[in-house]
Each structure stands twice: as C-alpha cells, then as structure tokens.
Coordinates of C-alpha atoms in Angstrom, one line a residue:
M1427 CA 44.0 60.5 167.8
P1428 CA 43.5 62.9 170.7
L1429 CA 46.5 64.9 171.8
P1430 CA 48.2 63.7 175.0
E1431 CA 47.1 65.6 178.2
I1432 CA 49.5 68.3 179.3
H1433 CA 50.0 68.4 183.0
R1434 CA 51.4 71.6 184.6
S1435 CA 51.2 70.3 188.1
L1436 CA 52.9 67.8 190.4
F1437 CA 51.9 66.6 193.9
A1438 CA 54.7 65.9 196.3
A1439 CA 54.2 64.1 199.6
D1440 CA 57.3 66.0 200.8
A1441 CA 59.0 69.1 199.2
L1442 CA 61.8 71.4 200.3
L1443 CA 60.4 74.9 200.2
P1444 CA 62.5 78.1 200.8
H1445 CA 61.6 78.0 204.5
G1446 CA 62.1 74.3 204.9
W1447 CA 60.3 71.0 204.5
A1448 CA 56.5 70.9 203.9
R1449 CA 54.0 68.0 203.5
N1450 CA 51.5 67.4 200.7
V1451 CA 52.7 70.1 198.4
L1452 CA 51.0 70.9 195.1
L1453 CA 53.3 72.5 192.5
E1454 CA 51.5 74.3 189.6
W1455 CA 53.2 76.2 186.8
D1456 CA 52.2 78.1 183.6
A1457 CA 52.9 77.5 179.9
D1458 CA 56.2 79.4 180.3
G1459 CA 57.4 77.0 183.0
Q1460 CA 57.0 79.5 185.9
L1461 CA 55.6 78.4 189.1
S1462 CA 52.1 80.0 189.6
A1463 CA 51.4 78.3 193.0
V1464 CA 53.1 76.2 195.6
T1465 CA 50.5 75.0 198.1
P1466 CA 51.4 72.8 201.1
D1467 CA 48.7 70.7 202.9
S1468 CA 46.9 70.1 199.6
T1469 CA 44.7 67.3 198.4
P1470 CA 45.5 66.7 194.7
A1471 CA 42.9 66.0 192.1
G1472 CA 42.8 62.5 190.8
R1473 CA 44.7 63.2 187.6
T1474 CA 47.5 65.2 189.2
P1475 CA 50.9 63.4 188.7
R1476 CA 52.6 62.4 191.9
A1477 CA 56.3 62.7 192.5
A1478 CA 58.1 59.4 193.1
G1479 CA 59.9 60.8 196.1
P1480 CA 60.8 64.0 198.0
V1481 CA 61.1 67.1 195.7
L1482 CA 64.0 69.5 196.0
P1483 CA 64.6 72.8 194.4
G1484 CA 66.8 72.6 191.3
M1485 CA 70.5 73.4 192.1
P1486 CA 72.2 76.2 190.1
N1487 CA 75.8 75.4 189.1
L1488 CA 77.3 78.9 189.3
H1489 CA 80.7 78.2 187.7
S1490 CA 81.6 76.0 184.7
H1491 CA 84.3 75.7 182.1
A1492 CA 82.6 73.2 179.9
F1493 CA 85.5 72.2 177.7
Q1494 CA 87.6 71.2 180.7
R1495 CA 85.3 68.2 181.3
A1496 CA 87.2 66.5 178.4
F1497 CA 90.5 66.2 180.3
G1498 CA 89.0 65.3 183.7
G1499 CA 91.3 62.6 185.2
L1500 CA 94.1 63.2 182.7
T1501 CA 96.2 65.6 184.8
E1502 CA 96.5 63.3 187.9
F1503 CA 100.2 62.6 187.6
R1504 CA 103.3 64.3 188.9
G1505 CA 104.8 66.4 186.1
A1506 CA 106.9 68.6 188.3
A1507 CA 108.8 68.5 191.6
Q1508 CA 105.8 70.1 193.2
D1509 CA 102.6 70.3 191.2
S1510 CA 100.2 73.1 191.8
F1511 CA 97.4 75.1 190.1
W1512 CA 100.0 76.7 187.9
S1513 CA 101.4 73.4 186.5
W1514 CA 97.8 72.2 186.0
R1515 CA 97.1 75.4 184.0
T1516 CA 99.9 74.6 181.6
L1517 CA 98.4 71.3 180.8
M1518 CA 94.9 72.9 180.4
Y1519 CA 96.4 75.4 177.9
R1520 CA 97.7 72.6 175.8
F1521 CA 94.3 71.0 175.6
A1522 CA 92.5 74.3 174.9
A1523 CA 94.8 75.0 172.0
K1524 CA 93.4 72.1 170.0
I1525 CA 89.7 71.9 170.6
S1526 CA 87.3 72.7 167.7
P1527 CA 83.8 74.2 167.9
E1528 CA 82.2 70.8 167.1
Q1529 CA 84.2 69.2 169.9
V1530 CA 83.2 72.0 172.3
E1531 CA 79.5 71.5 171.5
A1532 CA 79.8 67.7 171.9
I1533 CA 81.7 68.0 175.2
A1534 CA 79.3 70.6 176.6
T1535 CA 76.2 68.7 175.6
W1536 CA 77.3 65.6 177.5
L1537 CA 78.4 67.7 180.4
Y1538 CA 75.0 69.4 180.6
V1539 CA 73.3 66.0 180.5
E1540 CA 75.6 64.8 183.3
M1541 CA 74.7 67.9 185.3
L1542 CA 71.0 67.4 184.9
E1543 CA 71.3 63.7 185.9
A1544 CA 73.2 64.8 189.0
G1545 CA 70.7 67.4 190.2
Y1546 CA 71.8 70.7 188.6
T1547 CA 69.1 72.5 186.6
S1548 CA 71.0 75.5 185.4
V1549 CA 74.6 76.5 184.7
C1550 CA 76.7 79.7 184.7
E1551 CA 79.1 79.1 181.8
F1552 CA 82.4 81.0 182.3
H1553 CA 83.3 81.0 178.6
Y1554 CA 86.8 82.1 177.6
L1555 CA 87.5 80.1 174.5
H1556 CA 86.7 82.7 171.8
H1557 CA 89.0 82.2 168.8
D1558 CA 90.5 79.6 166.6
A1559 CA 93.7 77.7 167.3
D1560 CA 95.8 80.5 165.9
G1561 CA 94.1 83.1 168.0
N1562 CA 92.1 84.5 165.0
A1563 CA 88.4 85.3 165.1
Y1564 CA 86.0 82.9 163.5
A1565 CA 84.0 84.0 160.5
D1566 CA 81.2 84.3 163.0
D1567 CA 82.8 85.8 166.0
A1568 CA 80.2 84.2 168.3
E1569 CA 80.8 80.7 167.0
L1570 CA 82.0 79.1 170.2
A1571 CA 79.4 81.0 172.4
L1572 CA 76.7 79.8 170.1
A1573 CA 77.9 76.2 170.4
L1574 CA 77.4 76.4 174.2
L1575 CA 73.9 77.9 173.8
R1576 CA 73.0 75.0 171.4
A1577 CA 74.3 72.5 173.8
A1578 CA 72.3 73.9 176.7
R1579 CA 69.1 74.1 174.6
R1580 CA 69.5 70.5 173.4
A1581 CA 70.2 69.1 176.9
G1582 CA 67.4 71.3 178.3
I1583 CA 69.4 73.0 181.0
G1584 CA 69.1 76.7 181.9
I1585 CA 72.1 78.8 181.2
T1586 CA 73.7 82.1 182.2
L1587 CA 76.4 82.7 179.5
L1588 CA 79.4 84.7 180.8
P1589 CA 81.8 85.6 178.0
V1590 CA 85.2 86.1 179.5
L1591 CA 87.3 89.2 179.1
Y1592 CA 91.0 88.2 179.1
Q1593 CA 93.8 90.6 178.1
T1594 CA 97.0 90.1 180.0
S1595 CA 99.0 87.3 181.6
G1596 CA 99.7 89.0 184.9
F1597 CA 99.4 92.0 187.2
G1598 CA 100.8 95.1 185.6
A1599 CA 99.5 94.4 182.1
L1600 CA 102.0 91.7 181.3
P1601 CA 101.6 90.6 177.7
P1602 CA 99.5 87.4 177.1
S1603 CA 101.3 84.1 176.7
E1604 CA 101.1 81.9 173.6
G1605 CA 98.9 79.5 175.5
Q1606 CA 96.3 82.3 176.0
R1607 CA 95.9 83.3 172.4
R1608 CA 92.4 81.8 172.0
F1609 CA 91.2 83.7 175.1
I1610 CA 92.3 87.3 174.2
R1611 CA 89.8 90.0 173.4
S1612 CA 89.9 93.8 173.3
T1613 CA 87.2 95.6 175.4
D1614 CA 85.5 96.8 172.2
S1615 CA 85.5 93.3 170.8
M1616 CA 83.9 92.0 173.9
L1617 CA 81.2 94.6 174.0
R1618 CA 80.4 93.9 170.3
L1619 CA 80.1 90.2 171.2
L1620 CA 77.7 91.0 174.1
E1621 CA 75.5 93.1 171.9
R1622 CA 75.3 90.2 169.4
L1623 CA 74.5 87.6 172.0
H1624 CA 72.0 89.6 174.1
P1625 CA 69.0 89.1 171.9
L1626 CA 70.0 85.5 171.2
C1627 CA 70.2 84.6 174.9
K1628 CA 66.9 86.4 175.5
S1629 CA 65.1 84.4 172.8
Q1630 CA 66.4 81.1 174.4
G1631 CA 65.4 82.1 178.0
A1632 CA 69.1 82.3 178.8
R1633 CA 70.8 85.1 180.7
L1634 CA 73.8 87.0 179.5
G1635 CA 76.5 88.5 181.7
L1636 CA 80.2 89.2 181.7
A1637 CA 83.2 87.6 183.3
P1638 CA 86.3 89.7 183.7
H1639 CA 88.6 86.7 184.1
S1640 CA 90.6 87.9 187.0
L1641 CA 92.5 91.0 188.2
R1642 CA 95.7 89.6 186.7
A1643 CA 94.0 89.2 183.3
V1644 CA 92.1 92.5 183.0
P1645 CA 93.8 95.8 183.6
P1646 CA 92.0 98.4 185.7
D1647 CA 90.9 100.7 182.8
A1648 CA 89.6 97.8 180.8
L1649 CA 87.7 96.5 183.8
G1650 CA 85.9 99.8 184.2
D1651 CA 85.2 100.3 180.5
A1652 CA 83.9 96.7 180.2
I1653 CA 81.5 97.1 183.1
A1654 CA 80.3 100.5 181.8
G1655 CA 79.6 98.9 178.4
L1656 CA 77.8 96.0 180.0
N1657 CA 75.6 98.4 182.0
A1658 CA 74.6 100.1 178.7
I1659 CA 73.4 96.7 177.4
D1660 CA 71.9 95.4 180.6
A1661 CA 72.4 97.2 183.9
T1662 CA 71.2 94.2 185.9
A1663 CA 73.5 91.6 184.1
P1664 CA 75.5 89.3 186.4
I1665 CA 79.3 89.9 186.7
H1666 CA 81.6 87.0 187.7
I1667 CA 85.3 87.1 188.4
H1668 CA 88.0 84.6 189.6
I1669 CA 89.6 86.1 192.6
A1670 CA 92.0 85.1 195.4
E1671 CA 92.0 81.5 194.4
Q1672 CA 95.7 80.8 195.1
T1673 CA 98.2 82.4 197.5
G1674 CA 100.5 83.1 194.6
E1675 CA 97.8 85.4 193.1
V1676 CA 97.5 87.2 196.4
D1677 CA 101.2 87.7 196.7
A1678 CA 101.4 89.0 193.1
C1679 CA 98.6 91.4 193.7
L1680 CA 100.2 92.7 196.8
A1681 CA 103.5 93.3 194.9
W1682 CA 101.6 95.1 192.1
S1683 CA 99.2 97.3 194.2
G1684 CA 100.0 97.0 197.8
Q1685 CA 96.6 95.4 198.4
R1686 CA 95.1 91.9 198.5
P1687 CA 92.9 91.1 195.5
V1688 CA 89.5 91.3 197.1
A1689 CA 90.4 94.5 198.9
W1690 CA 91.6 96.1 195.7
L1691 CA 88.4 95.1 193.8
L1692 CA 86.2 96.5 196.5
D1693 CA 88.1 99.8 196.5
H1694 CA 88.1 100.1 192.7
A1695 CA 84.8 98.7 191.4
A1696 CA 81.1 99.1 192.5
V1697 CA 80.8 95.5 193.7
D1698 CA 77.2 94.7 194.7
A1699 CA 74.7 91.8 194.5
R1700 CA 75.3 91.4 190.7
W1701 CA 78.8 90.1 191.4
C1702 CA 80.0 86.6 192.0
L1703 CA 83.4 86.3 193.5
V1704 CA 84.5 82.9 192.3
H1705 CA 86.6 81.0 194.8
A1706 CA 87.7 84.0 197.0
T1707 CA 89.5 81.4 199.0
H1708 CA 92.2 83.6 200.5
M1709 CA 90.8 86.6 202.2
D1710 CA 91.7 88.3 205.4
P1711 CA 89.1 89.1 208.1
D1712 CA 88.5 92.6 206.7
E1713 CA 88.0 91.3 203.2
Y1714 CA 85.5 88.7 204.5
R1715 CA 83.5 91.4 206.2
R1716 CA 83.6 93.9 203.4
A1717 CA 82.9 91.4 200.6
A1718 CA 79.9 90.0 202.5
A1719 CA 78.5 93.5 203.1
S1720 CA 78.7 94.2 199.4
G1721 CA 76.0 91.6 198.7
A1722 CA 78.2 89.7 196.3
I1723 CA 78.0 85.9 196.1
A1724 CA 81.0 83.7 197.0
G1725 CA 81.2 81.2 194.2
L1726 CA 82.6 78.0 195.9
C1727 CA 83.8 75.1 193.9
P1728 CA 85.0 72.6 196.6
T1729 CA 85.9 69.6 194.4
T1730 CA 87.9 71.7 191.9
E1731 CA 89.5 73.7 194.7
A1732 CA 90.5 70.4 196.3
N1733 CA 91.7 68.9 193.0
L1734 CA 93.9 71.9 192.4
G1735 CA 95.2 72.3 195.9
D1736 CA 93.8 75.8 196.2
G1737 CA 93.1 75.9 199.9
I1738 CA 89.9 76.0 202.0
F1739 CA 87.4 78.9 202.1
D1740 CA 86.6 80.1 205.7
F1741 CA 82.9 79.3 205.6
N1742 CA 82.3 80.2 209.2
A1743 CA 83.8 83.7 208.7
W1744 CA 81.8 84.3 205.6
R1745 CA 78.5 83.3 207.2
A1746 CA 79.2 85.2 210.4
A1747 CA 79.6 88.3 208.2
G1748 CA 76.2 87.6 206.5
G1749 CA 77.7 86.4 203.3
R1750 CA 75.7 84.5 200.6
W1751 CA 77.2 81.7 198.6
G1752 CA 76.6 79.0 195.9
I1753 CA 78.4 76.1 194.4
G1754 CA 79.9 75.3 191.0
S1755 CA 81.7 72.3 189.4
D1756 CA 84.3 74.5 187.7
S1757 CA 86.7 72.2 186.0
H1758 CA 84.3 69.2 186.4
A1759 CA 86.7 66.9 188.2
C1760 CA 83.3 65.9 189.8
V1761 CA 79.9 66.6 188.3
N1762 CA 77.4 66.0 191.2
A1763 CA 75.6 68.7 193.2
A1764 CA 75.3 66.5 196.3
E1765 CA 79.1 65.7 196.2
E1766 CA 79.9 69.4 195.9
L1767 CA 78.0 70.0 199.2
L1768 CA 79.6 67.0 200.8
M1769 CA 83.1 68.3 199.9
L1770 CA 82.2 71.7 201.2
E1771 CA 81.1 70.3 204.5
Y1772 CA 84.0 67.9 204.9
G1773 CA 86.6 70.5 204.1
Q1774 CA 85.1 72.7 206.8
R1775 CA 85.2 69.8 209.3
L1776 CA 88.8 69.1 208.5
A1777 CA 89.7 72.8 208.9
T1778 CA 87.8 73.4 212.1
R1779 CA 87.9 69.9 213.6
Q1780 CA 84.2 70.1 214.2
R1781 CA 81.1 68.3 212.8
N1782 CA 77.9 69.5 211.2
V1783 CA 79.5 72.9 210.4
G1784 CA 76.9 73.7 207.6
A1785 CA 73.9 73.5 209.9
D1786 CA 72.3 76.9 210.8
A1787 CA 69.8 78.3 213.3
A1788 CA 66.9 77.6 211.0
H1789 CA 67.9 74.0 210.0
R1790 CA 69.7 71.5 212.1
E1791 CA 70.1 69.1 209.2
V1792 CA 73.3 70.0 207.4
A1793 CA 72.1 68.8 203.9
T1794 CA 68.9 70.8 204.2
A1795 CA 70.7 74.0 205.3
L1796 CA 73.4 73.8 202.6
T1797 CA 70.9 73.0 199.9
L1798 CA 68.6 75.9 200.6
S1799 CA 71.6 78.4 200.9
A1800 CA 73.3 77.1 197.7
V1801 CA 70.0 77.4 195.7
Q1802 CA 69.4 81.0 196.9
G1803 CA 73.0 82.1 196.3
G1804 CA 73.3 80.2 192.9
A1805 CA 70.1 81.9 191.7
Q1806 CA 71.4 85.3 192.6
A1807 CA 74.7 84.6 190.8
A1808 CA 72.8 83.3 187.7
G1809 CA 70.6 86.4 187.5
R1810 CA 67.6 84.2 186.9
A1811 CA 64.4 83.4 188.7
I1812 CA 65.5 80.0 189.9
A1813 CA 65.6 80.6 193.7
G1814 CA 63.5 77.6 194.7
L1815 CA 60.0 76.2 195.0
A1816 CA 58.0 79.4 195.2
A1817 CA 55.5 81.2 193.1
G1818 CA 57.2 83.4 190.5
Q1819 CA 60.3 81.2 190.3
Q1820 CA 60.9 78.8 187.4
A1821 CA 59.6 75.3 187.8
D1822 CA 63.1 73.7 188.3
F1823 CA 63.1 70.8 190.7
V1824 CA 64.7 67.4 191.5
V1825 CA 62.9 64.3 192.7
L1826 CA 64.8 61.9 194.9
D1827 CA 64.6 58.2 194.4
P1828 CA 63.1 56.6 197.5
S1829 CA 64.0 53.1 196.2
H1830 CA 67.7 53.9 196.4
V1831 CA 69.3 51.7 199.0
A1832 CA 70.7 54.6 201.0
L1833 CA 67.3 56.3 201.1
Q1834 CA 64.8 53.5 201.6
G1835 CA 62.5 53.8 204.6
L1836 CA 63.7 57.2 205.7
A1837 CA 61.8 60.5 206.3
A1838 CA 62.4 63.2 203.7
P1839 CA 65.0 65.2 205.6
E1840 CA 67.0 62.1 206.2
M1841 CA 66.7 61.0 202.6
L1842 CA 68.3 64.3 201.6
S1843 CA 71.0 63.8 204.2
S1844 CA 71.7 60.2 203.0
H1845 CA 71.7 61.5 199.4
V1846 CA 74.5 64.0 200.3
F1847 CA 76.5 62.0 202.8
A1848 CA 75.8 58.3 202.4
S1849 CA 74.9 57.4 198.8
H1850 CA 78.4 56.0 198.0
R1851 CA 78.9 58.3 195.0
T1852 CA 75.9 56.8 193.2
S1853 CA 73.0 59.0 192.2
A1854 CA 69.8 59.0 194.2
V1855 CA 68.2 61.4 191.7
H1856 CA 65.1 59.9 190.2
G1857 CA 63.8 62.8 188.1
V1858 CA 64.7 66.4 187.1
W1859 CA 62.4 69.1 185.7
V1860 CA 63.5 72.4 184.1
A1861 CA 60.9 75.0 183.4
G1862 CA 58.2 72.5 184.0
Q1863 CA 59.6 69.9 181.6
A1864 CA 60.9 66.5 182.6
R1865 CA 64.5 66.3 181.5
V1866 CA 65.6 63.2 183.6
S1867 CA 63.2 60.3 184.2
A1868 CA 64.0 57.2 186.2
T1869 CA 67.5 58.5 186.7
R1870 CA 68.3 58.9 182.9
H1871 CA 68.3 61.7 180.4
D1872 CA 66.9 60.9 176.9
L1873 CA 70.2 62.0 175.4
H1874 CA 72.4 60.0 177.8
D1875 CA 73.8 57.3 175.4
E1876 CA 73.9 59.5 172.3
S1877 CA 75.7 62.4 174.0
A1878 CA 78.1 60.2 175.9
A1879 CA 79.2 58.5 172.7
A1880 CA 79.8 61.9 171.1
F1881 CA 81.8 63.1 174.1
V1882 CA 84.0 60.0 174.0
A1883 CA 84.6 60.5 170.2
A1884 CA 85.5 64.1 170.7
R1885 CA 87.9 63.3 173.6
N1886 CA 89.5 60.5 171.5
Q1887 CA 90.1 62.9 168.7
L1888 CA 91.8 65.4 171.0
L1889 CA 94.0 62.8 172.6
A1890 CA 95.0 61.4 169.2
K1891 CA 96.5 64.8 168.3
D1892 CA 99.1 64.6 171.0

C-alpha cells in the first residue's frame, strides 16, 4: 500500500500576514514545520490543500498556570466581607496543596487541548508547583516540569517552560507561608533545575526561560544571582515576572523601598526585550514610559484581571509610549484567544468611554489590529519563532469557520471582527495547525473526549479530598 501523500503547503483565499490581509496566499513549510515561503497572489497547484476559511497567525498564550484550570468557577462565592485577589489566593493555595503529578498532567493536557481548539498555538507556562505536598523534592526534582512538557507534547502545542523562583512571602524577605511550601526553591536549586531541563526542552522544540515570581517573592540578591545563572545557560532565554498586579502590592513595595514595583525593577535589573512584565496593571506615567522604552512586553491577561478585580491596564498610555504587548489566559477563568481580545477592548472602552480603542494607524479594524499586535508581542515573550505568517517563522496558524452563523457571507476582515465581537462565546475556529501539523480539524482536537474525561476525573479526585 502506498504511503499517504505528505502536503507541506496550504492555499488560503484570505490570510492575515504581518502587514495585514492578503488574497490568494500560498503557505509552504519544510519538514521541521518552518515556513519557507508565504506568497500572496498565487495560483495553487491542483493538489495543494485549500483552507476552509480565512487563515490567521496562531496566537501565543504568554501566561498560564495550568493547574489553576481545575478550580475555574469554584471561587465565585463571597467568602469574606470584601473578596479580592488576596482571598482568592488563599483558596488557590488550598487547591495547590493537594494536587499530584498525575493530576497536573491530566489537567494540563486538557487545558492545552482547549487552548488549541480556541486558537492558541503556543503557551508560556509559568510553573511554580515544584515539590510534593509536604514541600519536599520528588525523587526526580523535575517531575512536575516534565509532566507539563509531556502534556504539551501530547496535545501538540508549542511551549515555553518558565520555572518559577519563589522564596519569600513578602517584601523585605518575609518567610514563606505554609501554603507556599510547594513553590519554594533556593537559587542554586533553581539553576540546577534549569540545567537539567535545558536539553530536554531543546529536544522537544520547546523553549526554557525563568520566572522570578514577583518582587515580593524574590529578594534582590536572589534575583540578580538567578538571572546571572540563567545567562550562563542561555543568555537569550525569556524572563517573566508578575509585577504591579494589585494596588496592595504597589503600596507594600513603596513601604519597603520607597519606589513603585516597575520603577524599582527598572532601576535594579537590566530589563530589556527578553522580559515580560506580567499584568503591570498599576504604573504611573513615568513607569509606562520607561518600561515601554526597555523593549519589555506587557503581559496582559484581561479575563483573569477582571475575574480577580485587579484593575485596568492603561492601554493607550502604553501604546503611546511605543510599548509592545501580548495576551495570556493566566488562571484560565476563560480559555479563548478571541475572548481575551474582546475583554481587553471592552475594558478600555469602559475606562475611556470611547469605542474602537484597539484600532491603530495601520488597521482600522480593531480585531485585525489587536490580533497582529498580540501575535508579535506573544512571540517575543515566548522567545520562539512564532511571530506570524512569514518565511522563517513556525507554521502555526488558525483557520476560521466560514459556515459559523456569525461569519457567513462576510469578507475576511469582518469574519475576524465577528469572531472576536459577535460569536456569542462559541468557537468559530475550524482548524489549527502547529509546526505544519493539523492539531484541530472541523473544530475538534483528536484528544478532546479522552483528555476531557481525564480532566474531570482529576478534578473530582481533588474535590473529594475536601
């Protein structure tokens, strides 16, 4: 029996390229899944597969805590006189204290399937569950990190793994709390973990970086030593940090140092384009200007920031300063790339009392402008060649479903707009490709049913322990 023909090309009547929409685009990629040519105004050969609908660049998800998907929806009740991020965090710690490596892998596999079905093609995993329930190292110190790598490989999503350095419970090197025992690592321990993981990530096509959790969780000396150690392993590796997410954090940083968090970081670390400042919600005008000038990415997670009551990022100030940005699903209260863009735009409309805030000089369509910017910024934060439909980038792309009721009969830019703003929270994603391989076909991932069942079983086990 002859082997099936392998196609490394796709013809799209409409495709969103880095400069904007193009017609009759032929995408071609090599055996490693890297785009070798992207040619508009093409006439495809007879056997070239044709995309069912408009083709978009795959969206990087620049901030994920995979295990938190398992308690999505379970913290939506009033447990205190005034709930906040800090009361939510207490509930999260209780959940994190119980989860096993097998449950982490099952939860992450389903989450990554969900991401792919919702238009994400890669994920930056901010990984801070390191040890067992008692805070002791596993026999294999990398056990939980390896569970995440296996989940990504099985689902077929690209991954940037960001092991988290977490040492203290507050500014001024306050000792960690009991709820943080599974997160804590010495700087030397973290660097040994990175050395172990570096070749494993490389062999999987993954990227390894480092995530100092936050300024409140990593003292200044440890921050400097950890970055120096990371540079010795890979001087181009991405660095992500939570910063200025809540006003309480800003106030505590001012009390400790006399500076706001972003200002302190810019004064004490060589922040550049390798860095992703996750949230960065509460900055003053000078911080917006200086952070944007550093080249760092602002890691925006609008649905989680809304869920936790964090506040609203000043998108206009950031863009006016030339800042770049991307999106993440963070705690996974929502897992949908289009809805993350919708929440970003709607938050800005509420804050400014204006419409179509996300449009820019190059693109009047808000969905087009936001998609292109988020892909570029997400790729930079991931440290991977996933910056859109261009030669030299990975063949990661999303095909919209033109039969979806919200998209039928529209031109391609309007299809994307309707996908983001008018699809009634249902998916208009027809297919998803990662590194030239189809991972989602006719709206479904091959592992959908199997991984969903494993996720439900893992969550039930965790809830049964309460």
